[in-house]
Amino acid sequence: MDLAYIPSPSTGVINLGPVPLRGYAFCIIIGVFVAVWYGNKRWIARGGKAGTVADIAVWAVPFGLVGGRLYHVITDYQLYFSEGENWVDAFKIWEGGLGIWGAIALGAVGAWIGCRRRGIPLPAYADAIAPGIALAQAIGRWGNWFNQELYGKPTDLPWALKIAEGTNREAGLYHPTFLYESLWCIGVALLVIWADRRFKLGHGRAFALYVAAYCAGRGWIEYMRVDEAHHFLGLRLNVWTSIVVFALAVAYIVISARLRPGREEVVEPPKPGSADASTGSGTAEDGTDATPADPATDDSGPLDLDKDREADRADSESAPKG
């Protein structure tokens, strides 16, 4: 008799009248809002302007969703294009199936487009949103709970996940790998926040730390999963991806720290046509006005050479002649 376990929802869809609200999509949407909200707070703290993170997210989020789905479909093509499968299901993103590697890669392309349009350095933007992305992943993983997917090996632990009989799955108690990854992502977010405050990470190093820390956890969590996956040299494809991406992220942190130490002083230039742009002002990292003083209009006194010359001429004419 099983005394304790994590139950799975009987359905992943809640019907609000004629509108179906799918748990997987709901978790993704909430995660995006959290990432944008917290990223905006960090961006403002760095000296940026409110709303910039959301403006760039308009580009990054759609690109990320497309990239995540493409990665999943390409690496698990047999689920959609093998005999007896319906290739139309490849477009049903609400049924689950987003690869984080593709989401980050193509999402970065969208963010680059948005940053380029605003004249903002992509590494600074990436540093600001890194913890928010980890939190979004932590929330998004609960979408797998709604779909009863991506669980681990059978277990009798008190926190085992109870899976019901269904298509391509057997009823039983399994490791809740979705929960493991969700908790790991929360830990990654806290690590990046702490390291950023402690070491003043800049030039993309906070984002690289997020990538490295996530990969470290994804490697062992992926190893526990029992869902069908491609293998290479005895390891799942996503394990190899975690190893390679982890190495690249660590290398970037080391090389970037040597080539570009410190943190960006100004992360967001004024918009063209704004009052700040017309006066050449900018915002420093501490939020102070970075506009240089004009010696011709400084409060210490105007610089007027013509008046000085007239005063000298008057003095010379009024002086007694001997």
Short mmCIF file of N, CA, C and O in Angstrom, two decimals, residues 82 93 136 162 175 244 290 305 307:
data_model
loop_
_atom_site.label_atom_id
_atom_site.label_comp_id
_atom_site.label_asym_id
_atom_site.label_seq_id
_atom_site.Cartn_x
_atom_site.Cartn_y
_atom_site.Cartn_z
N SER A 82 7.04 9.16 -38.23
CA SER A 82 7.18 7.73 -38.47
C SER A 82 5.84 7.14 -38.90
O SER A 82 4.80 7.82 -38.87
N ILE A 93 1.60 22.57 -30.15
CA ILE A 93 2.53 22.92 -29.08
C ILE A 93 1.87 22.83 -27.71
O ILE A 93 2.54 22.60 -26.70
N ALA A 136 11.16 31.18 -14.98
CA ALA A 136 10.17 30.79 -15.97
C ALA A 136 10.23 29.30 -16.26
O ALA A 136 9.19 28.63 -16.42
N LYS A 162 2.57 9.74 -9.12
CA LYS A 162 1.65 8.70 -9.58
C LYS A 162 1.18 9.01 -11.00
O LYS A 162 0.61 10.07 -11.25
N HIS A 175 9.85 8.66 -10.37
CA HIS A 175 10.55 9.87 -9.92
C HIS A 175 9.94 11.10 -10.60
O HIS A 175 9.80 11.12 -11.83
N VAL A 244 28.22 19.70 -23.57
CA VAL A 244 28.85 20.62 -24.52
C VAL A 244 28.52 22.08 -24.18
O VAL A 244 29.40 22.94 -24.13
N ALA A 290 24.12 61.31 -16.54
CA ALA A 290 25.51 61.23 -17.00
C ALA A 290 25.84 62.33 -17.99
O ALA A 290 26.81 62.25 -18.71
N LEU A 305 34.19 86.22 -23.58
CA LEU A 305 35.46 86.89 -23.83
C LEU A 305 35.27 88.32 -24.32
O LEU A 305 36.08 89.20 -24.03
N LYS A 307 32.96 90.54 -23.44
CA LYS A 307 32.74 91.44 -22.31
C LYS A 307 34.02 91.70 -21.54
O LYS A 307 34.27 92.80 -21.06
#
